[in-house]
């Protein structure tokens, strides 16, 4: 602002992006504000001078634009101005080492993202596409540097700008603590006096626009020659996108980020295949058998006081189940153990923890049901979590009887501890709908088999009874309870038990070591 002929210090808004990320449209948008002046890529000449990168306009740009980075930061970016705000459009890779610290320490900052699927096809109009040209590494660095200063920047996605520009701009202005201006949504077509001299090569579509244009309903085919670059770039984009406050979704409205039952599990490390990965990166291929058909076996392991409960017995069952399903190229017992121990140690989980141990038939060379497509070997998954006991031992739980029956061995033998758990899930849905903790499941003849989650016992007049494990898994915890009953010189009966006997029981027990 100008008072008495004196120019005041302005508040700088730094917009950091990769090339081809709608950053020019956003610059045009901010230029519509009466309280804002804009600068187009002020560090570009300094970047060309330091790196030696070739551009068709290199010599002209170096001769007409300030190329001393220190001067640019002090005199242009943070120099005095006539308006309250100064919007600086930055390409993240232009922030080369040696620039003054004020560049990130001062002003307001935000990150603008765009999916590399949309960036890469148009990037090669001036320079051959490369990992360095796309500059996502530098964008991540800018984000991390600001976080280390205690100033995590807002992150917006170009896709959200296109789909809902007003909501995205309102949210951005709120996070930057500046008032939203409706004029930001529209502008007149044509070039602008603040456009960089590279505009004739890059800005034609923006200069022809009058606002943020909706995305095309159907995109153009992606050039397969850029596939490797896409693989390199997408993890960085996806990591940054996780920090978008209210991201849009391709298929439906986004859901709010849920709270975790145990917040400490937000930052855990899981074993997938042959490596340990952070929670959000721990994924299997869409070609994996567990995705294609639930073709996998699993175990639930509990960790108490530095020891895994019944580890050997659980591994016996895991390998028996894999053998029953004719898995090939199965890892050795020692390899599975080593993966479990390494994962627990990396997470520092030595007590009150749970492991979901899965072994899938592995990745397929093409989608389909046949195991002959599985030529990569099995996929081992070790998923550890901090997890307290599921059931309330002090007050008990509520059970309902599900109409969904347990599988018959004629159809799918429950002695195979497989991941195809839809039968149990259907029963659990009935329990949820009844606001019960779990559901009792019956066999085909109407006798009690188990609950949707665990084996079941009843106590009647000093006797302990449990159903035959004909239609359910003969659980390891079940066997442990039965051993303890005998050791305590109590009467144990394993037989068919009707539902009415459970209704009249003195006590019903659900062992929960493996839940």
Tab-separated table of C-alpha atoms in Angstrom:
chain	number	residue	atom	x	y	z
A	1	UNK	CA	0.000	0.000	0.000
A	2	UNK	CA	1.145	3.553	-0.648
A	3	UNK	CA	0.994	6.213	2.066
A	4	UNK	CA	2.532	9.627	1.526
A	5	UNK	CA	4.444	8.378	-1.511
A	6	UNK	CA	6.143	5.616	0.538
A	7	UNK	CA	5.903	1.973	-0.482
A	8	UNK	CA	5.183	-0.485	2.324
A	9	UNK	CA	6.410	-4.015	2.856
A	10	UNK	CA	3.996	-6.522	1.339
A	11	UNK	CA	2.943	-9.935	2.584
A	12	UNK	CA	4.268	-12.554	0.171
A	13	UNK	CA	2.239	-15.619	-0.813
A	14	UNK	CA	4.508	-18.338	-2.234
A	15	UNK	CA	2.840	-20.868	-4.547
A	16	UNK	CA	5.107	-23.902	-5.085
A	17	UNK	CA	4.352	-26.384	-7.839
A	18	UNK	CA	5.748	-28.682	-10.499
A	19	UNK	CA	5.498	-27.615	-14.174
A	20	UNK	CA	2.138	-27.984	-15.963
A	21	UNK	CA	0.177	-27.923	-12.699
A	22	UNK	CA	-2.333	-25.116	-13.489
A	23	UNK	CA	-0.038	-22.728	-11.637
A	24	UNK	CA	-0.506	-20.081	-14.352
A	25	UNK	CA	-4.289	-20.285	-14.039
A	26	UNK	CA	-3.900	-19.851	-10.301
A	27	UNK	CA	-1.644	-16.832	-10.891
A	28	UNK	CA	-4.304	-15.302	-13.156
A	29	UNK	CA	-6.844	-16.010	-10.424
A	30	UNK	CA	-4.888	-14.188	-7.707
A	31	UNK	CA	-4.188	-11.301	-10.113
A	32	UNK	CA	-7.941	-10.591	-10.096
A	33	UNK	CA	-7.736	-9.479	-6.485
A	34	UNK	CA	-7.497	-5.723	-5.923
A	35	UNK	CA	-5.186	-6.302	-2.958
A	36	UNK	CA	-2.680	-8.570	-4.747
A	37	UNK	CA	0.140	-8.191	-7.255
A	38	UNK	CA	1.666	-11.240	-8.926
A	39	UNK	CA	5.142	-12.265	-10.084
A	40	UNK	CA	5.692	-15.035	-12.609
A	41	UNK	CA	8.531	-17.446	-11.677
A	42	UNK	CA	10.971	-14.837	-10.340
A	43	UNK	CA	13.759	-17.389	-9.790
A	44	UNK	CA	13.711	-18.770	-13.345
A	45	UNK	CA	16.775	-16.876	-14.632
A	46	UNK	CA	18.786	-17.756	-11.524
A	47	UNK	CA	17.859	-21.418	-12.041
A	48	UNK	CA	19.034	-21.357	-15.674
A	49	UNK	CA	22.296	-19.623	-14.763
A	50	UNK	CA	23.152	-22.018	-11.935
A	51	UNK	CA	22.108	-25.277	-13.607
A	52	UNK	CA	23.027	-24.546	-17.219
A	53	UNK	CA	19.724	-26.032	-18.356
A	54	UNK	CA	18.904	-25.278	-21.993
A	55	UNK	CA	15.693	-23.565	-23.048
A	56	UNK	CA	14.797	-21.960	-26.422
A	57	UNK	CA	14.566	-18.569	-24.721
A	58	UNK	CA	17.569	-19.050	-22.381
A	59	UNK	CA	19.820	-16.231	-23.607
A	60	UNK	CA	17.020	-13.698	-23.940
A	61	UNK	CA	15.750	-14.540	-20.472
A	62	UNK	CA	19.217	-14.232	-18.908
A	63	UNK	CA	19.744	-10.866	-20.597
A	64	UNK	CA	16.416	-9.357	-19.530
A	65	UNK	CA	15.615	-10.998	-16.171
A	66	UNK	CA	17.527	-10.693	-12.918
A	67	UNK	CA	19.618	-13.849	-12.494
A	68	UNK	CA	21.220	-13.125	-9.134
A	69	UNK	CA	19.151	-15.219	-6.732
A	70	UNK	CA	20.065	-13.154	-3.682
A	71	UNK	CA	18.878	-9.970	-5.375
A	72	UNK	CA	15.720	-11.662	-6.599
A	73	UNK	CA	14.794	-12.802	-3.090
A	74	UNK	CA	15.647	-9.539	-1.324
A	75	UNK	CA	14.647	-6.933	-3.904
A	76	UNK	CA	11.944	-8.553	-6.020
A	77	UNK	CA	10.208	-11.209	-3.935
A	78	UNK	CA	10.450	-9.338	-0.626
A	79	UNK	CA	10.889	-5.812	-1.950
A	80	UNK	CA	8.398	-3.060	-1.110
A	81	UNK	CA	5.164	-2.896	-3.071
A	82	UNK	CA	1.976	-0.998	-3.621
A	83	UNK	CA	-0.490	-3.713	-2.563
A	84	UNK	CA	-1.107	-5.747	0.571
A	85	UNK	CA	-0.176	-9.153	-0.933
A	86	UNK	CA	2.347	-10.345	-3.491
A	87	UNK	CA	1.642	-13.715	-5.132
A	88	UNK	CA	4.837	-15.422	-6.304
A	89	UNK	CA	4.394	-18.322	-8.668
A	90	UNK	CA	7.348	-20.674	-8.076
A	91	UNK	CA	8.362	-23.881	-9.818
A	92	UNK	CA	9.859	-25.919	-6.987
A	93	UNK	CA	12.961	-26.996	-8.920
A	94	UNK	CA	13.904	-23.286	-9.317
A	95	UNK	CA	14.772	-23.268	-5.608
A	96	UNK	CA	18.392	-24.303	-5.991
A	97	UNK	CA	20.915	-24.453	-3.108
A	98	UNK	CA	22.466	-21.170	-1.982
A	99	UNK	CA	19.359	-19.001	-1.979
A	100	UNK	CA	18.681	-16.921	1.163
A	101	UNK	CA	16.842	-18.684	3.993
A	102	UNK	CA	14.242	-15.912	3.962
A	103	UNK	CA	12.741	-17.518	0.889
A	104	UNK	CA	11.097	-20.206	3.042
A	105	UNK	CA	11.197	-18.487	6.423
A	106	UNK	CA	9.153	-15.462	5.385
A	107	UNK	CA	5.697	-15.129	3.853
A	108	UNK	CA	2.813	-17.538	3.443
A	109	UNK	CA	3.401	-20.772	1.519
A	110	UNK	CA	1.257	-23.413	-0.145
A	111	UNK	CA	1.813	-26.411	-2.415
A	112	UNK	CA	-0.031	-26.953	-5.703
A	113	UNK	CA	-0.100	-30.544	-6.961
A	114	UNK	CA	-1.073	-32.229	-10.177
A	115	UNK	CA	-1.153	-35.904	-11.053
A	116	UNK	CA	1.874	-36.876	-13.198
A	117	UNK	CA	-0.589	-38.647	-15.489
A	118	UNK	CA	-1.685	-35.161	-16.546
A	119	UNK	CA	1.713	-33.447	-16.341
A	120	UNK	CA	3.965	-35.763	-18.300
A	121	UNK	CA	2.209	-35.850	-21.711
A	122	UNK	CA	2.497	-32.064	-22.138
A	123	UNK	CA	5.853	-31.573	-20.446
A	124	UNK	CA	7.934	-32.401	-23.504
A	125	UNK	CA	6.893	-29.428	-25.643
A	126	UNK	CA	10.058	-27.514	-24.713
A	127	UNK	CA	12.307	-30.026	-22.924
A	128	UNK	CA	12.448	-33.847	-23.003
A	129	UNK	CA	10.418	-35.201	-20.068
A	130	UNK	CA	12.574	-36.465	-17.221
A	131	UNK	CA	12.382	-37.088	-13.503
A	132	UNK	CA	14.423	-33.930	-12.918
A	133	UNK	CA	12.224	-31.812	-15.189
A	134	UNK	CA	9.025	-32.784	-13.420
A	135	UNK	CA	10.541	-31.571	-10.139
A	136	UNK	CA	8.387	-33.491	-7.654
A	137	UNK	CA	11.417	-34.299	-5.510
A	138	UNK	CA	12.016	-30.583	-5.018
A	139	UNK	CA	8.325	-30.084	-4.228
A	140	UNK	CA	8.544	-32.687	-1.460
A	141	UNK	CA	11.704	-30.961	-0.208
A	142	UNK	CA	9.915	-27.605	-0.018
A	143	UNK	CA	7.100	-29.222	1.953
A	144	UNK	CA	9.503	-30.927	4.370
A	145	UNK	CA	11.626	-27.801	4.875
A	146	UNK	CA	8.540	-25.797	5.790
A	147	UNK	CA	7.394	-28.537	8.179
A	148	UNK	CA	10.791	-28.498	9.888
A	149	UNK	CA	10.323	-24.784	10.445
A	150	UNK	CA	7.011	-25.561	12.144
A	151	UNK	CA	5.059	-24.125	9.207
A	152	UNK	CA	3.418	-27.036	7.359
A	153	UNK	CA	1.945	-25.505	4.196
A	154	UNK	CA	-1.555	-26.071	2.848
A	155	UNK	CA	-1.632	-28.493	-0.102
A	156	UNK	CA	-4.172	-28.263	-2.923
A	157	UNK	CA	-4.603	-30.432	-5.998
A	158	UNK	CA	-5.138	-29.065	-9.500
A	159	UNK	CA	-7.907	-31.636	-9.991
A	160	UNK	CA	-9.843	-30.040	-7.125
A	161	UNK	CA	-9.344	-26.592	-8.658
A	162	UNK	CA	-10.858	-27.848	-11.893
A	163	UNK	CA	-13.757	-29.735	-10.344
A	164	UNK	CA	-14.752	-27.204	-7.692
A	165	UNK	CA	-12.721	-23.995	-7.997
A	166	UNK	CA	-14.743	-21.907	-5.561
A	167	UNK	CA	-14.636	-24.429	-2.717
A	168	UNK	CA	-10.931	-25.081	-3.296
A	169	UNK	CA	-10.045	-21.380	-3.402
A	170	UNK	CA	-12.168	-20.618	-0.349
A	171	UNK	CA	-10.425	-23.386	1.557
A	172	UNK	CA	-7.004	-22.170	0.419
A	173	UNK	CA	-7.729	-18.579	1.423
A	174	UNK	CA	-8.946	-19.760	4.814
A	175	UNK	CA	-5.749	-21.744	5.387
A	176	UNK	CA	-3.634	-18.774	4.256
A	177	UNK	CA	-5.655	-16.502	6.555
A	178	UNK	CA	-6.611	-14.101	3.769
A	179	UNK	CA	-10.144	-13.120	2.711
A	180	UNK	CA	-11.672	-14.948	-0.230
A	181	UNK	CA	-12.497	-12.747	-3.230
A	182	UNK	CA	-15.120	-13.946	-5.706
A	183	UNK	CA	-13.242	-12.146	-8.492
A	184	UNK	CA	-10.665	-14.969	-8.337
A	185	UNK	CA	-13.054	-17.277	-10.198
A	186	UNK	CA	-13.089	-15.391	-13.534
A	187	UNK	CA	-10.725	-13.376	-15.713
A	188	UNK	CA	-10.698	-11.969	-19.221
A	189	UNK	CA	-9.074	-13.940	-22.022
A	190	UNK	CA	-5.742	-12.765	-23.328
A	191	UNK	CA	-2.106	-12.381	-22.254
A	192	UNK	CA	-1.100	-10.452	-19.144
A	193	UNK	CA	1.670	-7.883	-18.701
A	194	UNK	CA	3.132	-9.976	-15.879
A	195	UNK	CA	3.442	-13.132	-18.041
A	196	UNK	CA	7.006	-14.430	-18.280
A	197	UNK	CA	8.751	-14.237	-21.641
A	198	UNK	CA	8.305	-18.018	-21.916
A	199	UNK	CA	4.532	-17.519	-22.103
A	200	UNK	CA	4.256	-17.935	-25.917
A	201	UNK	CA	5.474	-21.527	-25.562
A	202	UNK	CA	3.453	-22.505	-22.506
A	203	UNK	CA	0.458	-20.228	-21.806
A	204	UNK	CA	-1.707	-20.420	-24.914
A	205	UNK	CA	-4.544	-22.431	-23.333
A	206	UNK	CA	-4.546	-20.312	-20.165
A	207	UNK	CA	-4.587	-17.082	-22.164
A	208	UNK	CA	-7.584	-18.373	-24.116
A	209	UNK	CA	-9.444	-19.228	-20.911
A	210	UNK	CA	-11.691	-17.112	-18.713
A	211	UNK	CA	-11.569	-19.293	-15.609
A	212	UNK	CA	-10.671	-22.733	-14.305
A	213	UNK	CA	-11.868	-25.115	-16.995
A	214	UNK	CA	-13.442	-28.428	-15.930
A	215	UNK	CA	-11.379	-31.531	-16.688
A	216	UNK	CA	-12.133	-33.476	-19.824
A	217	UNK	CA	-14.623	-36.247	-19.223
A	218	UNK	CA	-12.313	-38.762	-20.876
A	219	UNK	CA	-8.546	-38.125	-20.899
A	220	UNK	CA	-6.229	-38.818	-23.791
A	221	UNK	CA	-4.291	-42.114	-23.844
A	222	UNK	CA	-1.124	-41.984	-21.780
A	223	UNK	CA	2.077	-42.410	-23.850
A	224	UNK	CA	3.655	-45.717	-22.858
A	225	UNK	CA	7.079	-44.228	-23.530
A	226	UNK	CA	6.575	-42.208	-20.318
A	227	UNK	CA	5.509	-45.204	-18.207
A	228	UNK	CA	8.806	-45.441	-16.287
A	229	UNK	CA	8.666	-41.745	-15.415
A	230	UNK	CA	5.116	-42.180	-14.194
A	231	UNK	CA	6.198	-45.037	-11.912
A	232	UNK	CA	8.960	-42.868	-10.460
A	233	UNK	CA	6.759	-39.806	-9.981
A	234	UNK	CA	3.484	-41.177	-8.659
A	235	UNK	CA	4.761	-42.142	-5.174
A	236	UNK	CA	5.868	-38.543	-4.570
A	237	UNK	CA	2.577	-37.148	-5.825
A	238	UNK	CA	0.599	-39.637	-3.736
A	239	UNK	CA	2.619	-38.807	-0.625
A	240	UNK	CA	1.964	-35.093	-1.008
A	241	UNK	CA	-1.692	-35.654	-1.875
A	242	UNK	CA	-2.220	-37.305	1.497
A	243	UNK	CA	-1.735	-33.834	2.953
A	244	UNK	CA	-4.569	-32.283	0.927
A	245	UNK	CA	-7.151	-31.212	3.484
A	246	UNK	CA	-10.309	-32.131	1.565
A	247	UNK	CA	-9.302	-34.076	-1.560
A	248	UNK	CA	-11.830	-34.847	-4.246
A	249	UNK	CA	-12.444	-38.423	-5.283
A	250	UNK	CA	-12.678	-39.764	-8.808
A	251	UNK	CA	-15.697	-41.956	-8.106
A	252	UNK	CA	-17.634	-40.351	-5.244
A	253	UNK	CA	-17.652	-37.675	-2.597
A	254	UNK	CA	-14.701	-37.985	-0.215
A	255	UNK	CA	-15.206	-39.358	3.270
A	256	UNK	CA	-13.733	-37.584	6.286
A	257	UNK	CA	-10.528	-39.062	7.640
A	258	UNK	CA	-11.587	-41.560	10.330
A	259	UNK	CA	-10.142	-41.770	13.809
A	260	UNK	CA	-8.138	-44.926	14.478
A	261	UNK	CA	-9.152	-47.135	17.434
A	262	UNK	CA	-5.528	-46.893	18.610
A	263	UNK	CA	-3.952	-43.612	17.384
A	264	UNK	CA	-0.425	-45.036	17.777
A	265	UNK	CA	-1.155	-47.350	14.836
A	266	UNK	CA	-1.156	-44.381	12.450
A	267	UNK	CA	2.609	-44.754	12.173
A	268	UNK	CA	3.420	-48.427	11.903
A	269	UNK	CA	5.664	-50.504	9.670
A	270	UNK	CA	4.362	-53.617	7.915
A	271	UNK	CA	6.114	-56.394	6.017
A	272	UNK	CA	4.828	-56.912	2.472
A	273	UNK	CA	6.545	-59.375	0.135
A	274	UNK	CA	10.175	-58.947	1.107
A	275	UNK	CA	10.309	-55.429	2.544
A	276	UNK	CA	9.099	-53.296	5.434
A	277	UNK	CA	6.939	-50.332	4.474
A	278	UNK	CA	5.107	-47.465	6.222
A	279	UNK	CA	1.381	-47.968	6.784
A	280	UNK	CA	0.164	-45.989	3.773
A	281	UNK	CA	2.689	-47.619	1.435
A	282	UNK	CA	2.060	-51.189	2.612
A	283	UNK	CA	0.029	-52.476	-0.323
A	284	UNK	CA	-0.226	-55.574	-2.505
A	285	UNK	CA	-0.621	-55.664	-6.266
A	286	UNK	CA	-4.065	-55.644	-7.867
A	287	UNK	CA	-2.845	-58.858	-9.520
A	288	UNK	CA	-2.297	-60.563	-6.159
A	289	UNK	CA	-4.461	-63.603	-5.476
A	290	UNK	CA	-5.799	-62.163	-2.249
A	291	UNK	CA	-7.306	-59.325	-4.320
A	292	UNK	CA	-8.381	-61.515	-7.227
A	293	UNK	CA	-10.207	-64.140	-5.165
A	294	UNK	CA	-9.411	-64.025	-1.448
A	295	UNK	CA	-6.862	-66.753	-2.251
A	296	UNK	CA	-4.731	-66.539	0.871
A	297	UNK	CA	-4.233	-68.077	4.312
A	298	UNK	CA	-3.756	-66.230	7.576
A	299	UNK	CA	-3.088	-66.373	11.304
A	300	UNK	CA	-3.742	-63.994	14.181
A	301	UNK	CA	-0.802	-63.785	16.584
A	302	UNK	CA	-0.753	-62.143	20.003
A	303	UNK	CA	2.381	-60.726	21.614
A	304	UNK	CA	2.692	-60.805	25.407
A	305	UNK	CA	5.744	-59.728	27.427
A	306	UNK	CA	8.123	-60.157	24.520
A	307	UNK	CA	6.793	-63.552	23.386
A	308	UNK	CA	4.352	-64.640	20.666
A	309	UNK	CA	1.565	-66.851	21.957
A	310	UNK	CA	1.714	-70.353	20.432
A	311	UNK	CA	3.866	-69.240	17.490
A	312	UNK	CA	4.878	-72.739	16.406
A	313	UNK	CA	1.287	-73.976	16.432
A	314	UNK	CA	0.153	-70.996	14.382
A	315	UNK	CA	2.913	-71.581	11.841
A	316	UNK	CA	1.984	-75.263	11.638
A	317	UNK	CA	-1.554	-74.291	10.715
A	318	UNK	CA	-0.391	-71.609	8.269
A	319	UNK	CA	1.757	-74.081	6.342
A	320	UNK	CA	-0.891	-76.816	6.531
A	321	UNK	CA	-3.457	-74.420	5.076
A	322	UNK	CA	-1.040	-73.381	2.310
A	323	UNK	CA	-0.375	-77.041	1.512
A	324	UNK	CA	-4.108	-77.858	1.438
A	325	UNK	CA	-4.543	-75.057	-1.123
A	326	UNK	CA	-1.559	-76.301	-3.163
A	327	UNK	CA	0.482	-73.101	-2.828
A	328	UNK	CA	3.847	-73.260	-4.554
A	329	UNK	CA	7.088	-71.360	-3.925
A	330	UNK	CA	6.180	-70.977	-0.256
A	331	UNK	CA	8.736	-69.202	1.970
A	332	UNK	CA	10.457	-71.343	4.574
A	333	UNK	CA	9.394	-71.457	8.196
A	334	UNK	CA	12.578	-69.635	9.218
A	335	UNK	CA	11.967	-66.913	6.622
A	336	UNK	CA	8.459	-66.319	7.977
A	337	UNK	CA	9.751	-66.220	11.545
A	338	UNK	CA	12.496	-63.789	10.609
A	339	UNK	CA	9.979	-61.479	8.901
A	340	UNK	CA	7.766	-61.555	12.017
A	341	UNK	CA	10.626	-60.821	14.420
A	342	UNK	CA	12.130	-58.059	12.276
A	343	UNK	CA	8.736	-56.369	11.917
A	344	UNK	CA	8.042	-56.474	15.644
A	345	UNK	CA	11.504	-55.147	16.491
A	346	UNK	CA	11.251	-52.322	13.945
A	347	UNK	CA	7.942	-51.269	15.521
A	348	UNK	CA	9.108	-51.758	19.093
A	349	UNK	CA	6.083	-53.993	19.703
A	350	UNK	CA	6.915	-56.389	22.521
A	351	UNK	CA	3.657	-56.486	24.487
A	352	UNK	CA	-0.081	-55.981	23.996
A	353	UNK	CA	0.334	-56.236	20.230
A	354	UNK	CA	-1.369	-58.268	17.509
A	355	UNK	CA	-0.094	-59.530	14.171
A	356	UNK	CA	-2.252	-60.327	11.188
A	357	UNK	CA	-0.006	-62.799	9.368
A	358	UNK	CA	-1.074	-63.551	5.784
A	359	UNK	CA	0.409	-65.695	3.044
A	360	UNK	CA	-1.198	-65.215	-0.369
A	361	UNK	CA	-0.747	-67.461	-3.389
A	362	UNK	CA	1.042	-64.450	-4.836
A	363	UNK	CA	0.865	-62.178	-7.834
A	364	UNK	CA	-0.545	-63.334	-11.162
A	365	UNK	CA	0.826	-62.660	-14.627
A	366	UNK	CA	-2.726	-61.904	-15.765
A	367	UNK	CA	-6.027	-61.615	-13.931
A	368	UNK	CA	-7.979	-64.822	-13.574
A	369	UNK	CA	-8.864	-67.667	-11.262
A	370	UNK	CA	-6.327	-70.290	-12.294
A	371	UNK	CA	-3.327	-70.826	-9.956
A	372	UNK	CA	-1.308	-71.512	-13.113
A	373	UNK	CA	-1.151	-67.709	-13.498
A	374	UNK	CA	0.707	-67.393	-10.178
A	375	UNK	CA	4.345	-67.361	-11.278
A	376	UNK	CA	5.898	-64.881	-8.827
A	377	UNK	CA	5.788	-66.942	-5.633
A	378	UNK	CA	3.770	-66.299	-2.491
A	379	UNK	CA	3.310	-62.875	-0.907
A	380	UNK	CA	4.012	-62.709	2.824
A	381	UNK	CA	2.279	-59.977	4.848
A	382	UNK	CA	3.121	-59.223	8.487
A	383	UNK	CA	0.751	-56.531	9.773
A	384	UNK	CA	1.455	-55.565	13.412
A	385	UNK	CA	-0.800	-53.321	15.488
A	386	UNK	CA	-1.133	-52.134	19.007
A	387	UNK	CA	-4.402	-53.825	19.912
A	388	UNK	CA	-5.973	-54.307	23.340
A	389	UNK	CA	-8.282	-57.298	23.944
A	390	UNK	CA	-11.386	-57.133	21.773
A	391	UNK	CA	-13.933	-58.317	24.328
A	392	UNK	CA	-14.897	-56.700	27.639
A	393	UNK	CA	-13.878	-59.257	30.269
A	394	UNK	CA	-15.256	-57.173	33.131
A	395	UNK	CA	-18.821	-56.638	31.926
A	396	UNK	CA	-19.293	-59.338	29.297
A	397	UNK	CA	-20.637	-58.977	25.771
A	398	UNK	CA	-23.894	-59.343	23.852
A	399	UNK	CA	-24.430	-62.075	21.257
A	400	UNK	CA	-27.185	-62.659	18.726
A	401	UNK	CA	-27.825	-65.722	16.603
A	402	UNK	CA	-27.083	-65.219	12.921
A	403	UNK	CA	-29.212	-66.693	10.164
A	404	UNK	CA	-26.009	-67.180	8.149
A	405	UNK	CA	-24.808	-70.778	8.630
A	406	UNK	CA	-21.231	-71.992	8.833
A	407	UNK	CA	-19.759	-73.570	5.743
A	408	UNK	CA	-20.051	-77.306	5.370
A	409	UNK	CA	-16.862	-79.303	4.688
A	410	UNK	CA	-18.682	-80.381	1.526
A	411	UNK	CA	-18.342	-76.810	0.265
A	412	UNK	CA	-15.300	-75.182	1.890
A	413	UNK	CA	-13.461	-76.998	4.663
A	414	UNK	CA	-12.951	-74.751	7.661
A	415	UNK	CA	-9.811	-76.681	8.598
A	416	UNK	CA	-8.178	-74.479	5.935
A	417	UNK	CA	-7.601	-71.122	7.606
A	418	UNK	CA	-8.280	-69.108	4.471
A	419	UNK	CA	-8.894	-65.409	3.867
A	420	UNK	CA	-12.214	-65.946	2.115
A	421	UNK	CA	-14.194	-64.805	5.161
A	422	UNK	CA	-17.459	-63.642	3.593
A	423	UNK	CA	-19.374	-66.318	5.500
A	424	UNK	CA	-18.196	-64.875	8.822
A	425	UNK	CA	-18.573	-61.289	7.616
A	426	UNK	CA	-22.229	-61.848	6.724
A	427	UNK	CA	-22.834	-63.101	10.261
A	428	UNK	CA	-20.950	-60.117	11.686
A	429	UNK	CA	-23.189	-57.792	9.659
A	430	UNK	CA	-26.187	-59.363	11.379
A	431	UNK	CA	-24.506	-58.759	14.724
A	432	UNK	CA	-23.765	-55.135	13.844
A	433	UNK	CA	-27.338	-54.552	12.717
A	434	UNK	CA	-28.554	-55.872	16.074
A	435	UNK	CA	-26.040	-53.710	17.986
A	436	UNK	CA	-24.484	-56.892	19.355
A	437	UNK	CA	-20.765	-57.509	19.867
A	438	UNK	CA	-20.729	-60.720	17.809
A	439	UNK	CA	-23.014	-63.363	16.326
A	440	UNK	CA	-23.404	-67.051	17.069
A	441	UNK	CA	-23.296	-69.191	13.929
A	442	UNK	CA	-25.056	-72.545	13.557
A	443	UNK	CA	-24.143	-75.523	11.389
A	444	UNK	CA	-26.414	-76.880	8.651
A	445	UNK	CA	-28.394	-78.930	11.187
A	446	UNK	CA	-29.018	-76.023	13.549
A	447	UNK	CA	-26.406	-76.866	16.178
A	448	UNK	CA	-24.060	-74.173	17.485
A	449	UNK	CA	-20.708	-74.094	15.695
A	450	UNK	CA	-18.867	-70.913	16.751
A	451	UNK	CA	-19.247	-67.153	16.621
A	452	UNK	CA	-18.280	-65.103	13.588
A	453	UNK	CA	-14.893	-64.411	15.228
A	454	UNK	CA	-13.925	-67.203	17.604
A	455	UNK	CA	-14.716	-70.635	19.043
A	456	UNK	CA	-17.248	-70.856	21.851
A	457	UNK	CA	-17.613	-72.671	25.198
A	458	UNK	CA	-20.379	-72.949	27.758
A	459	UNK	CA	-20.299	-73.803	31.463
A	460	UNK	CA	-23.194	-75.715	33.018
A	461	UNK	CA	-23.192	-77.205	36.531
A	462	UNK	CA	-19.418	-77.397	36.706
A	463	UNK	CA	-19.015	-78.926	33.246
A	464	UNK	CA	-17.355	-77.178	30.315
A	465	UNK	CA	-18.794	-77.920	26.866
A	466	UNK	CA	-17.717	-76.910	23.369
A	467	UNK	CA	-19.068	-77.864	19.918
A	468	UNK	CA	-17.293	-80.320	17.642
A	469	UNK	CA	-15.038	-78.496	15.194
A	470	UNK	CA	-16.762	-80.059	12.174
A	471	UNK	CA	-18.022	-76.836	10.630
A	472	UNK	CA	-15.518	-74.425	12.118
A	473	UNK	CA	-11.832	-74.036	12.687
A	474	UNK	CA	-10.385	-76.132	15.529
A	475	UNK	CA	-8.706	-73.074	17.005
A	476	UNK	CA	-5.336	-73.040	18.715
A	477	UNK	CA	-6.775	-70.992	21.557
A	478	UNK	CA	-9.669	-73.473	21.697
A	479	UNK	CA	-7.191	-76.310	22.197
A	480	UNK	CA	-5.391	-74.304	24.882
A	481	UNK	CA	-8.624	-73.715	26.795
A	482	UNK	CA	-9.506	-77.407	26.549
A	483	UNK	CA	-6.055	-78.352	27.935
A	484	UNK	CA	-6.509	-75.924	30.833
A	485	UNK	CA	-9.947	-77.360	31.631
A	486	UNK	CA	-8.507	-80.860	31.864
A	487	UNK	CA	-5.518	-79.628	33.881
A	488	UNK	CA	-7.917	-78.053	36.400
A	489	UNK	CA	-9.709	-81.413	36.743
A	490	UNK	CA	-12.946	-80.038	35.338
A	491	UNK	CA	-15.311	-82.103	33.197
A	492	UNK	CA	-14.863	-81.357	29.489
A	493	UNK	CA	-17.403	-82.381	26.864
A	494	UNK	CA	-16.960	-81.923	23.117
A	495	UNK	CA	-20.257	-82.662	21.399
A	496	UNK	CA	-23.136	-81.244	19.400
A	497	UNK	CA	-24.752	-78.447	21.402
A	498	UNK	CA	-28.137	-76.914	20.645
A	499	UNK	CA	-28.833	-73.221	20.837
A	500	UNK	CA	-31.198	-73.660	23.782
A	501	UNK	CA	-28.354	-75.152	25.818
A	502	UNK	CA	-26.420	-71.927	25.347
A	503	UNK	CA	-29.501	-69.938	26.352
A	504	UNK	CA	-29.662	-71.850	29.659
A	505	UNK	CA	-25.899	-71.995	30.318
A	506	UNK	CA	-24.425	-70.728	33.585
A	507	UNK	CA	-21.706	-68.985	31.618
A	508	UNK	CA	-20.566	-68.625	27.992
A	509	UNK	CA	-16.896	-68.165	27.179
A	510	UNK	CA	-15.365	-66.731	24.014
A	511	UNK	CA	-11.564	-67.156	24.043
A	512	UNK	CA	-10.105	-63.951	22.674
A	513	UNK	CA	-6.366	-64.446	22.450
A	514	UNK	CA	-6.505	-64.431	18.628
A	515	UNK	CA	-9.226	-61.814	18.042
